[in-house]
Coordinates of C-alpha atoms and ligand atoms in Angstrom, one line a residue:
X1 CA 28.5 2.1 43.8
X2 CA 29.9 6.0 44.7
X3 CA 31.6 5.5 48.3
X4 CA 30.9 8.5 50.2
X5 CA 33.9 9.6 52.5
X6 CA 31.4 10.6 55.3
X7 CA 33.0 12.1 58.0
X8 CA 34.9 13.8 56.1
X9 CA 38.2 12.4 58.1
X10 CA 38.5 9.8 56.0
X11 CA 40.9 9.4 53.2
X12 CA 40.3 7.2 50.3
X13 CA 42.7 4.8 49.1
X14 CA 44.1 5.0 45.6
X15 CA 42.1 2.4 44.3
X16 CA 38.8 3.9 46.2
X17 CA 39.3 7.2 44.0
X18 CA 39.6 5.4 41.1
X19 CA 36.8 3.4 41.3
X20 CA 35.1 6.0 42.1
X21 CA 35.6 8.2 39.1
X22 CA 34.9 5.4 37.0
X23 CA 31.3 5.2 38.6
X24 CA 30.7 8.7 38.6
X25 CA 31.9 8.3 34.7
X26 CA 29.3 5.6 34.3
X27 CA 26.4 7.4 35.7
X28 CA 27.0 10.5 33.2
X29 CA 27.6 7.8 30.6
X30 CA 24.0 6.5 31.9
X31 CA 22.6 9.9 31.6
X32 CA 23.3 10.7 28.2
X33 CA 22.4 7.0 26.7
X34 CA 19.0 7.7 28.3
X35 CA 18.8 11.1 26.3
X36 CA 20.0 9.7 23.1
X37 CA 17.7 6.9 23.7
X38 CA 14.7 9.2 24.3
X39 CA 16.0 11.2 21.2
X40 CA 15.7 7.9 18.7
X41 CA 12.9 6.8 20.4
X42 CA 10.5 9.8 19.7
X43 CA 11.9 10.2 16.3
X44 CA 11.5 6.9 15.5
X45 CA 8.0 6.9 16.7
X46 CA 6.9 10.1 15.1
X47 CA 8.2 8.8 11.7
X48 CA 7.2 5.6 11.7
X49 CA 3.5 6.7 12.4
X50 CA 4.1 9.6 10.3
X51 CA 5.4 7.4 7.0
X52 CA 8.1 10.4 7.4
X53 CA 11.8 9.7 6.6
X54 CA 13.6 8.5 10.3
X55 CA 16.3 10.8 10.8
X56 CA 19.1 8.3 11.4
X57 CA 18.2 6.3 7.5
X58 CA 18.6 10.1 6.5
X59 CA 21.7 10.7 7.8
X60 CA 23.5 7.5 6.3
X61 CA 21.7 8.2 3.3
X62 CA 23.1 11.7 3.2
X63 CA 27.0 9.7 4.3
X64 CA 26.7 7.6 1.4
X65 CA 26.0 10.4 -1.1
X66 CA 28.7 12.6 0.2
X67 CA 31.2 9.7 0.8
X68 CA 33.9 10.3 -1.5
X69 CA 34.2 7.5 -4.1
X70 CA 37.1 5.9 -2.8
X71 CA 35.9 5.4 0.7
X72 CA 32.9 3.8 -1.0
X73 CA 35.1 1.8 -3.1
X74 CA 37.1 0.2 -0.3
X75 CA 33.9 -0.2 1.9
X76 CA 31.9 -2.2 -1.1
X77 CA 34.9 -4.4 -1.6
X78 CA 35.4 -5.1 2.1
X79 CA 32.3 -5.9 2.8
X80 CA 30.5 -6.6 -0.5
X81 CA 26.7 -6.2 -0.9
X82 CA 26.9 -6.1 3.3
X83 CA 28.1 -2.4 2.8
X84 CA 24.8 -1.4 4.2
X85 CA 25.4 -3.4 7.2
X86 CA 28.4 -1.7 8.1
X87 CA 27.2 1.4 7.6
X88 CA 24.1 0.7 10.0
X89 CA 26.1 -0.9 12.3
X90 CA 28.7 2.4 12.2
X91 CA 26.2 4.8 13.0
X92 CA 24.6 2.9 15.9
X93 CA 28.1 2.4 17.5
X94 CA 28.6 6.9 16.4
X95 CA 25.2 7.4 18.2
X96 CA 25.9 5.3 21.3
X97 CA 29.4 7.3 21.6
X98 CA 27.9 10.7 21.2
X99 CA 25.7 10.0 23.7
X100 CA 28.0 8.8 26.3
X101 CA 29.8 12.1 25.5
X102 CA 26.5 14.0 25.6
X103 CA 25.8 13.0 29.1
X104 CA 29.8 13.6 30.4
X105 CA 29.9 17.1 29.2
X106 CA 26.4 17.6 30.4
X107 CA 27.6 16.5 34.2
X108 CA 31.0 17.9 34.3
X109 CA 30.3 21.5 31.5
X110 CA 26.5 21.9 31.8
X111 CA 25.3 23.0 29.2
X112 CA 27.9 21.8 26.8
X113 CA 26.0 18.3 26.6
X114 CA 22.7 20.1 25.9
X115 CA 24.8 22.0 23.0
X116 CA 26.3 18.9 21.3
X117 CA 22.7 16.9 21.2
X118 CA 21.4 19.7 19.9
X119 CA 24.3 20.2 17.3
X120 CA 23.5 16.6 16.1
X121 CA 20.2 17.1 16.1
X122 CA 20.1 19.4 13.7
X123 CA 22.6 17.7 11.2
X124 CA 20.0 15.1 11.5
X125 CA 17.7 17.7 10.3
X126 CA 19.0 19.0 8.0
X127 CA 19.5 15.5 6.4
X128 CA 16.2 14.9 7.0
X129 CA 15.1 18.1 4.9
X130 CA 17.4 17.5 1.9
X131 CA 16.3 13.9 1.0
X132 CA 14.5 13.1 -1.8
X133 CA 10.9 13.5 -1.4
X134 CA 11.1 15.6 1.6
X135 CA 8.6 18.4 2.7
X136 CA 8.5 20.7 5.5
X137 CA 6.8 18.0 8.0
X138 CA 10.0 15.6 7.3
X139 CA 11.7 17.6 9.8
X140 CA 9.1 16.6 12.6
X141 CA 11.3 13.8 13.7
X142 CA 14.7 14.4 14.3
X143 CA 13.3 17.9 15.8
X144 CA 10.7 16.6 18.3
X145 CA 13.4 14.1 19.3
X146 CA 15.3 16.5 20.0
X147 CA 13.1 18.6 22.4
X148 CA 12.6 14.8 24.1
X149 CA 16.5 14.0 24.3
X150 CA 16.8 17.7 26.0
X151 CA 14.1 17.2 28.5
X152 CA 15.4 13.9 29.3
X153 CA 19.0 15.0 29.8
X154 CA 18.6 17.7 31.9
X155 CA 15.9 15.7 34.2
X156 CA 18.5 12.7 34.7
X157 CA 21.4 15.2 35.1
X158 CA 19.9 17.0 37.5
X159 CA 18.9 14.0 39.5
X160 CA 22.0 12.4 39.1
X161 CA 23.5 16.1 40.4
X162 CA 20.9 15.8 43.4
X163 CA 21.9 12.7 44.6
X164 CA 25.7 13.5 44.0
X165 CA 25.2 16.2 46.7
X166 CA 23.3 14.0 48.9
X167 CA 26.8 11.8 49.0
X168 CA 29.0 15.3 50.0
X169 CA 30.4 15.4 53.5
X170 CA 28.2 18.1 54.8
X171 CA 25.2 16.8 53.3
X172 CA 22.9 15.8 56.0
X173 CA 22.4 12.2 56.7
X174 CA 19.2 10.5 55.3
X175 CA 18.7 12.1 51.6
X176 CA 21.1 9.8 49.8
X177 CA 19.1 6.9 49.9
X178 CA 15.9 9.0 48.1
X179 CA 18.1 10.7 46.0
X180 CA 19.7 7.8 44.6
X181 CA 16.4 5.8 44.1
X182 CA 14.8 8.8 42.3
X183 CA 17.8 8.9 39.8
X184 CA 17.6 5.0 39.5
X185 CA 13.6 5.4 39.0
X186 CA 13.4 7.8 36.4
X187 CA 16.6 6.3 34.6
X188 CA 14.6 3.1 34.2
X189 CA 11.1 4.5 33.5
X190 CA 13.1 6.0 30.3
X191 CA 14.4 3.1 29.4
X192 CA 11.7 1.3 29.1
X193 CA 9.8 4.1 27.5
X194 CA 12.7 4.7 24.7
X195 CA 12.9 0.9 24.6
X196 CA 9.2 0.5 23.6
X197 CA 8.9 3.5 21.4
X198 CA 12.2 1.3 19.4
X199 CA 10.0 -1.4 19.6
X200 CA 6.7 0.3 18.4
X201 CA 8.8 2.6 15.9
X202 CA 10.2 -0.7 14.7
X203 CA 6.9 -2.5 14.0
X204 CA 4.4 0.3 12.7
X205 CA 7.4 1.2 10.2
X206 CA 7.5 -2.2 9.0
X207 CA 6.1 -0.5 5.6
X208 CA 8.0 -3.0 3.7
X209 CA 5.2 -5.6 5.0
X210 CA 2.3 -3.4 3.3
X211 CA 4.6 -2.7 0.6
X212 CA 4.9 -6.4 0.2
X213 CA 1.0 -7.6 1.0
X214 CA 0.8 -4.7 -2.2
X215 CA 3.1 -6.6 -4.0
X216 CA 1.6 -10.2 -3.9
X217 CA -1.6 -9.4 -4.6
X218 CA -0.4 -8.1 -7.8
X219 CA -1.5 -9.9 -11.1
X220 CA 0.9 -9.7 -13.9
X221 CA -0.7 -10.1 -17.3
X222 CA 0.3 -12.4 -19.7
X223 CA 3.4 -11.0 -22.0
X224 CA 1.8 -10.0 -25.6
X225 CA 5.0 -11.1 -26.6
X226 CA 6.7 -13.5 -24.6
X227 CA 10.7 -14.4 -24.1
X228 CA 11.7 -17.5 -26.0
X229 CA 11.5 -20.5 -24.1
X230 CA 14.9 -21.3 -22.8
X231 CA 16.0 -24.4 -24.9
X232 CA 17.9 -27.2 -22.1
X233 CA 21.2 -26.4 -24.5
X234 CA 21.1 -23.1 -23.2
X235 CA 21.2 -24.2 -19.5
X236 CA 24.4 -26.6 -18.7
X237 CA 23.3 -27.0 -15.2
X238 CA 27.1 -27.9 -14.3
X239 CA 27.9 -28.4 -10.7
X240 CA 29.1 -24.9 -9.8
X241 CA 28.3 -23.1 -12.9
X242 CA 25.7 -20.4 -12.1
X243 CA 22.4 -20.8 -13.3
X244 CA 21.3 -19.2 -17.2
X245 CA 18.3 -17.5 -15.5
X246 CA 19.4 -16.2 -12.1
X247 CA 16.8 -16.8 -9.2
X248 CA 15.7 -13.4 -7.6
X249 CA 16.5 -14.1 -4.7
X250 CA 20.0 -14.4 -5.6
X251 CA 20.2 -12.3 -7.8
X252 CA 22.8 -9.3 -6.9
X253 CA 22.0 -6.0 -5.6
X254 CA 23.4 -2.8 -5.6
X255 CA 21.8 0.7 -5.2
X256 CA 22.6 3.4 -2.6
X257 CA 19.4 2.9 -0.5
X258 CA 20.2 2.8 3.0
X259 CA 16.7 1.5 3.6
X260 CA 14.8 -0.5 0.5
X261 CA 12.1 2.4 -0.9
X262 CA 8.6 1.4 -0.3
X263 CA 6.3 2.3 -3.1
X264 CA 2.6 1.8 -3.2
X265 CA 2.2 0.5 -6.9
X266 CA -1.8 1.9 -6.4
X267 CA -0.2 5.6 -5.9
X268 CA 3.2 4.8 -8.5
X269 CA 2.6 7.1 -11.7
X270 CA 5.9 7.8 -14.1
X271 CA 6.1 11.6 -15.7
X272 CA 7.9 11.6 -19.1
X273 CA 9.0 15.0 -18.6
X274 CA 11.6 18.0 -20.6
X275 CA 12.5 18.7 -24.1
X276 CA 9.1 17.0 -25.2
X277 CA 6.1 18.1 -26.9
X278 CA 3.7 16.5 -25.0
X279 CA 4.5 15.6 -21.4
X280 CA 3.0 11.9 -19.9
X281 CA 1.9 10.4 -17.1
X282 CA 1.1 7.1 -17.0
X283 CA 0.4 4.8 -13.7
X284 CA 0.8 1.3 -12.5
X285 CA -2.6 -0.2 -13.9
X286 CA -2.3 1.9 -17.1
X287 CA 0.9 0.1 -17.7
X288 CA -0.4 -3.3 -17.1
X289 CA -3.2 -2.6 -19.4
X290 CA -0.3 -2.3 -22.5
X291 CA 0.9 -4.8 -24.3
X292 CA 3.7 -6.0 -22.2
X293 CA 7.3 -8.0 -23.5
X294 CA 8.7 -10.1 -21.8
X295 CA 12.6 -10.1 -22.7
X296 CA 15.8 -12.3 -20.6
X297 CA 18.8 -9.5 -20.5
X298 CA 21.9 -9.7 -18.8
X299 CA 22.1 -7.0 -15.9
X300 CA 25.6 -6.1 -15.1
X301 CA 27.2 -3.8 -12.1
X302 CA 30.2 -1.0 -13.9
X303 CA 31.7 -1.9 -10.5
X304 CA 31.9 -5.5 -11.4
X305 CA 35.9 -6.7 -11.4
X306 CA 37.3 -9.4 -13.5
X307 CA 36.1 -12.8 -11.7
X308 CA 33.3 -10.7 -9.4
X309 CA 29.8 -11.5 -9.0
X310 CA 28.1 -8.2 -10.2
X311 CA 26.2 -9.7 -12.9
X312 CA 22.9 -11.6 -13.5
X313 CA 20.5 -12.7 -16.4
X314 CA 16.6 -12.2 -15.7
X315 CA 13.5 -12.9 -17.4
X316 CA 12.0 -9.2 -17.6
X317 CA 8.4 -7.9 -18.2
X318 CA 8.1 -5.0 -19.2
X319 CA 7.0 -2.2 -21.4
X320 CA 9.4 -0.5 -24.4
X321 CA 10.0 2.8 -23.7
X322 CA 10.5 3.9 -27.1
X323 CA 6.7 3.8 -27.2
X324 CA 6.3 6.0 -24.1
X325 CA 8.9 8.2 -25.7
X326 CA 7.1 8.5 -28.9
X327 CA 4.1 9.6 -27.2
X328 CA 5.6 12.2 -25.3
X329 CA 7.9 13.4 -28.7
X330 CA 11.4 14.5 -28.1
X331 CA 11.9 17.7 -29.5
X332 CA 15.1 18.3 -31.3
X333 CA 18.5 18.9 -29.7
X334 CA 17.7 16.0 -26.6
X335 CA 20.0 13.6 -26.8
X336 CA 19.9 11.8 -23.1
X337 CA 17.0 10.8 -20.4
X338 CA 17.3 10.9 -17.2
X339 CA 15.7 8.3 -15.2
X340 CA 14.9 9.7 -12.0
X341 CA 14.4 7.4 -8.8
X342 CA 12.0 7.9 -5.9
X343 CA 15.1 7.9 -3.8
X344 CA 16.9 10.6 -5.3
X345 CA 19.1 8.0 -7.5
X346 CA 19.7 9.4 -11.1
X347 CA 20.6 7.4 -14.1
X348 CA 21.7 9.5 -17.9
X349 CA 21.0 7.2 -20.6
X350 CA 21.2 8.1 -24.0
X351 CA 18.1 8.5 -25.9
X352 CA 18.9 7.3 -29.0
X353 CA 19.6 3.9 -27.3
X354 CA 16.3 3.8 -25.4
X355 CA 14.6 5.2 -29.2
X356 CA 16.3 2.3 -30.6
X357 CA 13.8 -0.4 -32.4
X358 CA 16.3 -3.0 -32.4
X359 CA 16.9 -2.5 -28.5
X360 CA 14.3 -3.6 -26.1
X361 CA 14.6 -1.5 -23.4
X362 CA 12.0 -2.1 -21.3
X363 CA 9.8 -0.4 -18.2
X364 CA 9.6 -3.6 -16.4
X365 CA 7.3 -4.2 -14.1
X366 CA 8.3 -8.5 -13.3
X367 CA 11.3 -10.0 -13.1
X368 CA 11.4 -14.4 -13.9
X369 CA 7.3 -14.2 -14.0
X370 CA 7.2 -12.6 -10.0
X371 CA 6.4 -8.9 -10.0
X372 CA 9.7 -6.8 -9.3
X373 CA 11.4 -7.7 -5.7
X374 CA 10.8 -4.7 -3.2
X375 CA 14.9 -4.3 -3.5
X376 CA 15.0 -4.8 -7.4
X377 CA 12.6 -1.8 -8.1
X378 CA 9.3 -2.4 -7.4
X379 CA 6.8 -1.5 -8.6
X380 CA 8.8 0.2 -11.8
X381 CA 12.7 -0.1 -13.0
X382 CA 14.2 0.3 -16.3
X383 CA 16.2 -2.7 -18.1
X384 CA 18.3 -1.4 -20.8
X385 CA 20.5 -4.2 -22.8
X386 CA 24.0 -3.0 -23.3
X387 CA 24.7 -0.5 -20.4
X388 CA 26.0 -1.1 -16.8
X389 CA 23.1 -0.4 -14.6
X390 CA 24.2 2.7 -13.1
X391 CA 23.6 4.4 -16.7
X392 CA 20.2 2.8 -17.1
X393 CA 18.8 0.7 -14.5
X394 CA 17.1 3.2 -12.5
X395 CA 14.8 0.8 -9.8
X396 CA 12.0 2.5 -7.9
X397 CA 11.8 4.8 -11.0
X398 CA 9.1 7.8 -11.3
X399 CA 10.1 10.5 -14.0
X400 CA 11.6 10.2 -17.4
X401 CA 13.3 13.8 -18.1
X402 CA 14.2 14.0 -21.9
X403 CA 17.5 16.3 -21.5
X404 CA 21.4 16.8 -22.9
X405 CA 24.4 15.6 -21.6
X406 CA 24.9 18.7 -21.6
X407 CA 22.9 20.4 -19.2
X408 CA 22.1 17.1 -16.6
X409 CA 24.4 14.5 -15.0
X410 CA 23.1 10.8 -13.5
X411 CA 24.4 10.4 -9.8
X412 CA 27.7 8.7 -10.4
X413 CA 29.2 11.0 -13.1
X414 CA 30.1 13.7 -10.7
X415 CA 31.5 11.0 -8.7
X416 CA 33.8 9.9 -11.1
X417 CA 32.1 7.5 -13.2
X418 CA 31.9 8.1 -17.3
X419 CA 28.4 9.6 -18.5
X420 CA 28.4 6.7 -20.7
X421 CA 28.6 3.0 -19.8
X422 CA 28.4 0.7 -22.4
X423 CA 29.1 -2.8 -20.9
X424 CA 32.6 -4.4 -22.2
X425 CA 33.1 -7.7 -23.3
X426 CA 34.0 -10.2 -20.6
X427 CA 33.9 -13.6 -19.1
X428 CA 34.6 -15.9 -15.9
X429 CA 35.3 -19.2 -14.9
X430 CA 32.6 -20.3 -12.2
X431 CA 34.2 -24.0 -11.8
X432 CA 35.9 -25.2 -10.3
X433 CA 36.9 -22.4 -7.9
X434 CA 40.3 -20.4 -7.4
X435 CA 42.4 -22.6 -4.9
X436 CA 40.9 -25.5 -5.0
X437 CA 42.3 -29.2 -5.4
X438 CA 41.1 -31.6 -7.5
X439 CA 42.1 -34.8 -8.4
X440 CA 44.1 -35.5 -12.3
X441 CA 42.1 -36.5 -15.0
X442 CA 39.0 -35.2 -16.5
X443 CA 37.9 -31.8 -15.3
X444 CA 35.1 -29.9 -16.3
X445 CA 35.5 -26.4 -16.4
X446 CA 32.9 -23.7 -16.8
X447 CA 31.2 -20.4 -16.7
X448 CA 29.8 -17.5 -18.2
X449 CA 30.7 -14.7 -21.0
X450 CA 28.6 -11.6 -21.6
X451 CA 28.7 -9.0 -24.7
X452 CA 25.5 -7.6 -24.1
X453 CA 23.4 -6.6 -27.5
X454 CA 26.4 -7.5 -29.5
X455 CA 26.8 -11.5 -28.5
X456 CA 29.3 -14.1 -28.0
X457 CA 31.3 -15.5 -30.9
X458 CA 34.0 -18.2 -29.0
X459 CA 35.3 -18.6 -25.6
X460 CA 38.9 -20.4 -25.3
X461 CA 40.4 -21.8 -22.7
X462 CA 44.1 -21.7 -21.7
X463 CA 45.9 -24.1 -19.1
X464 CA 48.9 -22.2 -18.1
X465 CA 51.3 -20.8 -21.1
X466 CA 49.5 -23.0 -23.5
X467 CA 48.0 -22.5 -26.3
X468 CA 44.1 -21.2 -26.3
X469 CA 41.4 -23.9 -26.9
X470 CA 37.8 -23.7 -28.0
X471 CA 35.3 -24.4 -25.2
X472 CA 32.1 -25.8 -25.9
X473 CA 29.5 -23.0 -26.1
X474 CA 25.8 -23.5 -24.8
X475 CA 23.1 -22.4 -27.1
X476 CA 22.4 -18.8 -27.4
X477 CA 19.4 -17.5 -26.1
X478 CA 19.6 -14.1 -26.9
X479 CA 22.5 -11.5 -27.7
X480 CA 21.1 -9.4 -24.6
X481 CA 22.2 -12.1 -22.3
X482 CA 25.2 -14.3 -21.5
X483 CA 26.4 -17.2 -22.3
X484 CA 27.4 -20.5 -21.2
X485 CA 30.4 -22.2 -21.8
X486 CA 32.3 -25.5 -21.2
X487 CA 35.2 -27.5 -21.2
X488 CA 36.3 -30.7 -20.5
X489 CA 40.4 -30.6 -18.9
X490 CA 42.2 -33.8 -18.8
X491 CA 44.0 -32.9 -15.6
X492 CA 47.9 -33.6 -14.8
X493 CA 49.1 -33.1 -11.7
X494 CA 50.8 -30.3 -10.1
X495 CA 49.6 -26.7 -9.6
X496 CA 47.6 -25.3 -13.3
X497 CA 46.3 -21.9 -14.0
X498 CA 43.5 -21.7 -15.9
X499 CA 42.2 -18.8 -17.9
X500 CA 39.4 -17.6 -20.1
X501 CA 38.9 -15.0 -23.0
X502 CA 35.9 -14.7 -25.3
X503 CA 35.6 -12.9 -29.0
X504 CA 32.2 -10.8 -29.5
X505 CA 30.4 -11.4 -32.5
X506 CA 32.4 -8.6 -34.3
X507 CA 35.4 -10.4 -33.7
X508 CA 36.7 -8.6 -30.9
X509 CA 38.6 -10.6 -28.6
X510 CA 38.6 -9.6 -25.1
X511 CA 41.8 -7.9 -23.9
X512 CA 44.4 -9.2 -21.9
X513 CA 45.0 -5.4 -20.4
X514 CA 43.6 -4.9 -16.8
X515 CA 41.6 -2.1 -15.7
X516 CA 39.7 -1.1 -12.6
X517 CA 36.3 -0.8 -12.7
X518 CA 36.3 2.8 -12.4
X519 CA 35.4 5.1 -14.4
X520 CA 33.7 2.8 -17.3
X521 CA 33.7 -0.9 -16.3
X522 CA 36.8 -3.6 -15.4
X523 CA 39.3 -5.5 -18.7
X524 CA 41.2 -7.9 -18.0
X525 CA 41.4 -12.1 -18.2
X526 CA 39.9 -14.1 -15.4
X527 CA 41.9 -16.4 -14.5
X528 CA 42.3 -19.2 -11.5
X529 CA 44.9 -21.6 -9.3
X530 CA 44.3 -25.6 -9.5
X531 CA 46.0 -27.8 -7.6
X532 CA 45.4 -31.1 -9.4
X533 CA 46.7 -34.0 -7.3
Ligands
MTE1 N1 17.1 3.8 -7.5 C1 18.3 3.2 -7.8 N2 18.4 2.5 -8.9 C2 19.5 1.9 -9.3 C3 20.7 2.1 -8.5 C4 20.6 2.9 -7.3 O1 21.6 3.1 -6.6 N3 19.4 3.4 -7.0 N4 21.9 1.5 -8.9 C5 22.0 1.1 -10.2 C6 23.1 0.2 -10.4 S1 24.7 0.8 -10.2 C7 23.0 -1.1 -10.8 S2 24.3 -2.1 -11.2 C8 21.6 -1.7 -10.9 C9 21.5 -3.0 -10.1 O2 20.3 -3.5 -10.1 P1 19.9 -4.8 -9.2 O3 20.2 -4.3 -7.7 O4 18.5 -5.1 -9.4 O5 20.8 -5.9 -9.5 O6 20.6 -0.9 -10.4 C10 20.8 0.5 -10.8 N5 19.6 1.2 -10.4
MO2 MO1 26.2 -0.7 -10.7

């Protein structure tokens, strides 16, 4: 509470003037979370009810395209698919201090607080404006939030200011007591108002829920040509070793939506679009009605590293889009599509690969017999076997444009990423695990090895400096997919290091040489520490 030196005679002590600025810091501090409240309340409001984009999911959206690829680098591997989190989390501790700063400069260099919620406003705007899918109403929002958060801050200010003065030494008697319950009245009346417009905001944007009722009520048909069944040899099941066909909802996921994209399958059409004769459109029940194929291909991340978990193997539904291509004829000179996301994402693949008869690259539409996960694409992604997914997996996809490497670019190449990104020849020991103990004897080691569309030949095994062993290979299901392997270890004790190297079909035996994932996928041996005891 402010002690009031009424009287004027007396002098504060030290530790009376230094409480005291730190209450008078709190109440601006007070002032400006209630006008950044008020701000994020209204915005939130208005663009929940308005299906508009929210202001703040712009501006992290916005952050993570202009982040520079080595901040995003550090950040994935620090905090893994939980990037998002962080990010979230960020911003809502940026906001809280810009508001606390808002309300300080408001109190002590009117208007300068006005002036910096207004500043940050409009970034939020113009975010807002330059998303993808944005139209003149998307900046609704973050500017009626704005007119709110000024309202509010000069309303609190000035009452905090009133009752300030109430407190002076010539102030007559009496006032402080109103004063000081007017500023504590109106400061909690906005609370709770920006706290249930959160709330509200919160629960009418919940457009994942209807996105998801959409979504269950969805009937896939029956594949005109189904995957083949997966044979029990393909599928060690192995304590530890992950799983042929990877469950959705572990499978990994990595896209730069702040905020899963909600598409209504009813309104989802795809436009096959550029250097074509005849330009398509085909929607969500039109592509049911095709004969679908259902295909199990191995999805891998170009940011996966050597050992990582940026890789799984799904049983997709889909679609070839060879056919839609030949319906919509490329016309000559076209050598790459690019797969364009409702989000903004971009992906350049090249067309001869998705022309390719002997390549099934599909417009799914389910993924292990469940239509598409909300944050694997639904309703509409493109599986294409052989490429890392940032050059072909576009999720949430809506237009096909036949182009040239030359004129277009997919949204990692100017980031540093190679415009092509054929996936390289790798493998991984999934069991046992890096630094563990186990005791001597026989051990069974295993994992995976993936050579997308060209297949696996042999996997070896080495323990230490010694010479490379065969594993066991499961059955192979598919060249599009990985493979299992296994072998048994008769154990010794002491500390081993184990590692792993496969050959692809052509013979090409995976290199020893280690790269970073950037700009066209990881090389390198996996390889772990046993303690054997
Ligand atoms: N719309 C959109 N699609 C996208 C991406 C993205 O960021 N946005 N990322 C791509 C990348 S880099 C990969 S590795 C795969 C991952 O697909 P998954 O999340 O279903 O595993 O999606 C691809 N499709
Ligand atoms: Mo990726």
């Amino acid at each position: 509470m402010l002690r009031s030196p009424r009287g004027g005679a007396r002098c504060g002590s030290y530790r009376d003037a230094v409480t005291t600025r730190a209450s008078s810091t709190l109440q601006e501090a007070v002032v400006g979370v209630l006008a950044g409240a008020a701000t994020l309340a209204t915005a939130f409001l208005l663009a929940a009810v308005t299906h508009l984009s929210n202001p703040v999911v712009a501006v992290g959206s916005l952050l993570i395209d202009l982040a520079p690829p080595g901040v995003k680098t550090v950040v994935i591997a620090l905090f893994g698919t939980g990037d998002k989190l962080f990010l979230i989390v960020l911003l809502g501790v940026v906001i809280l201090a810009l508001s606390v700063v808002v309300g300080i400069l408001q109190l002590r260099r009117e208007p300068l607080g006005l002036l910096l919620l207004l500043i940050v406003a409009f970034i939020a705007t113009l975010a807002s404006a330059t998303r993808a899918g944005a139209t003149v109403l998307s900046i609704v929002p973050p500017v009626a939030g704005a007119i709110v958060g000024c309202l509010v801050l000069r309303a609190a200010a000035r009452r905090l200011t009133t009752w300030r003065a109430t407190q002076a030494p010539e102030a007559p008697a009496g006032r402080a007591g109103l004063a000081r319950r007017s500023f504590l009245q109106y400061s909690g009346l906005t609370a709770a108002a920006s706290i249930a417009g959160l709330v509200v905001g919160g629960v009418v944007s919940g457009a994942g829920t209807a996105a998801s009722a959409v979504r269950r009520a969805i009937q896939l048909p029956a594949p005109a040509s189904p995957a083949p069944p997966v044979p029990a040899a393909a599928d060690l099941a192995i304590d530890g070793l992950t799983p042929y066909l990877v469950p959705n909802g572990q499978f990994y996921r990595i896209d730069t939506a702040l905020v899963v994209p909600t598409v209504d399958a009813e309104k989802w059409s795809l436009r096959i679009t550029g250097m074509v004769e005849n330009e398509v459109t085909i929607t969500f029940a039109e592509l049911l009605a095709l004969p679908l194929q259902e295909r199990i291909i191995t999805l891998t991340c170009v940011s996966q590293e050597i050992g990582g978990d940026l890789i799984g193997n799904a049983r997709w539904l889909g679609y070839p889009i060879r056919e839609l291509l030949a319906r919509a004829r490329p016309t000559a000179g076209a050598d790459m599509v690019l797969s364009t996301s409702v989000d903004g994402f971009t992906a350049g693949t090249p067309l001869q690969v998705l022309q390719d008869p002997a390549r099934d690259s599909l417009l799914a539409v389910g993924m292990n017999g469940q239509p598409l996960p909300l944050e694997h694409g639904f309703p509409v992604r493109m599986v294409v076997p052989g490429l890392y997914g940032y050059v072909s997996a576009t999720k949430w996809v809506v237009e096909l444009k036949v182009t040239t490497f030359a004129k277009d670019q997919g949204y990692w190449t100017p980031r540093g990423w190679s415009a092509l990104g054929p996936v390289k020849l790798s493998s991984r020991i999934d069991t046992p695990t890096n630094g563990i103990s186990v005791s001597a004897g026989r051990v069974v080691v295993a994992g995976v090895a993936w050579a997308q569309h060209t297949g696996i030949s042999r996997v070896q095994l080495r323990v230490d400096d010694g010479p490379w062993q065969d594993a066991a290979l499961a059955e192979l299901v598919t060249v599009d997919s990985w493979l299992q392997w296994s072998y048994v270890w008769q154990a010794t004790a002491g500390q081993h290091r184990l590692t792993v190297r496969a050959t692809d079909a052509n013979g090409l035996v995976q290199t020893a040489a280690y790269a970073d994932p950037a700009p066209n996928g990881s090389t390198g041996l996996h390889s772990i520490t046993v303690q054997v005891a």
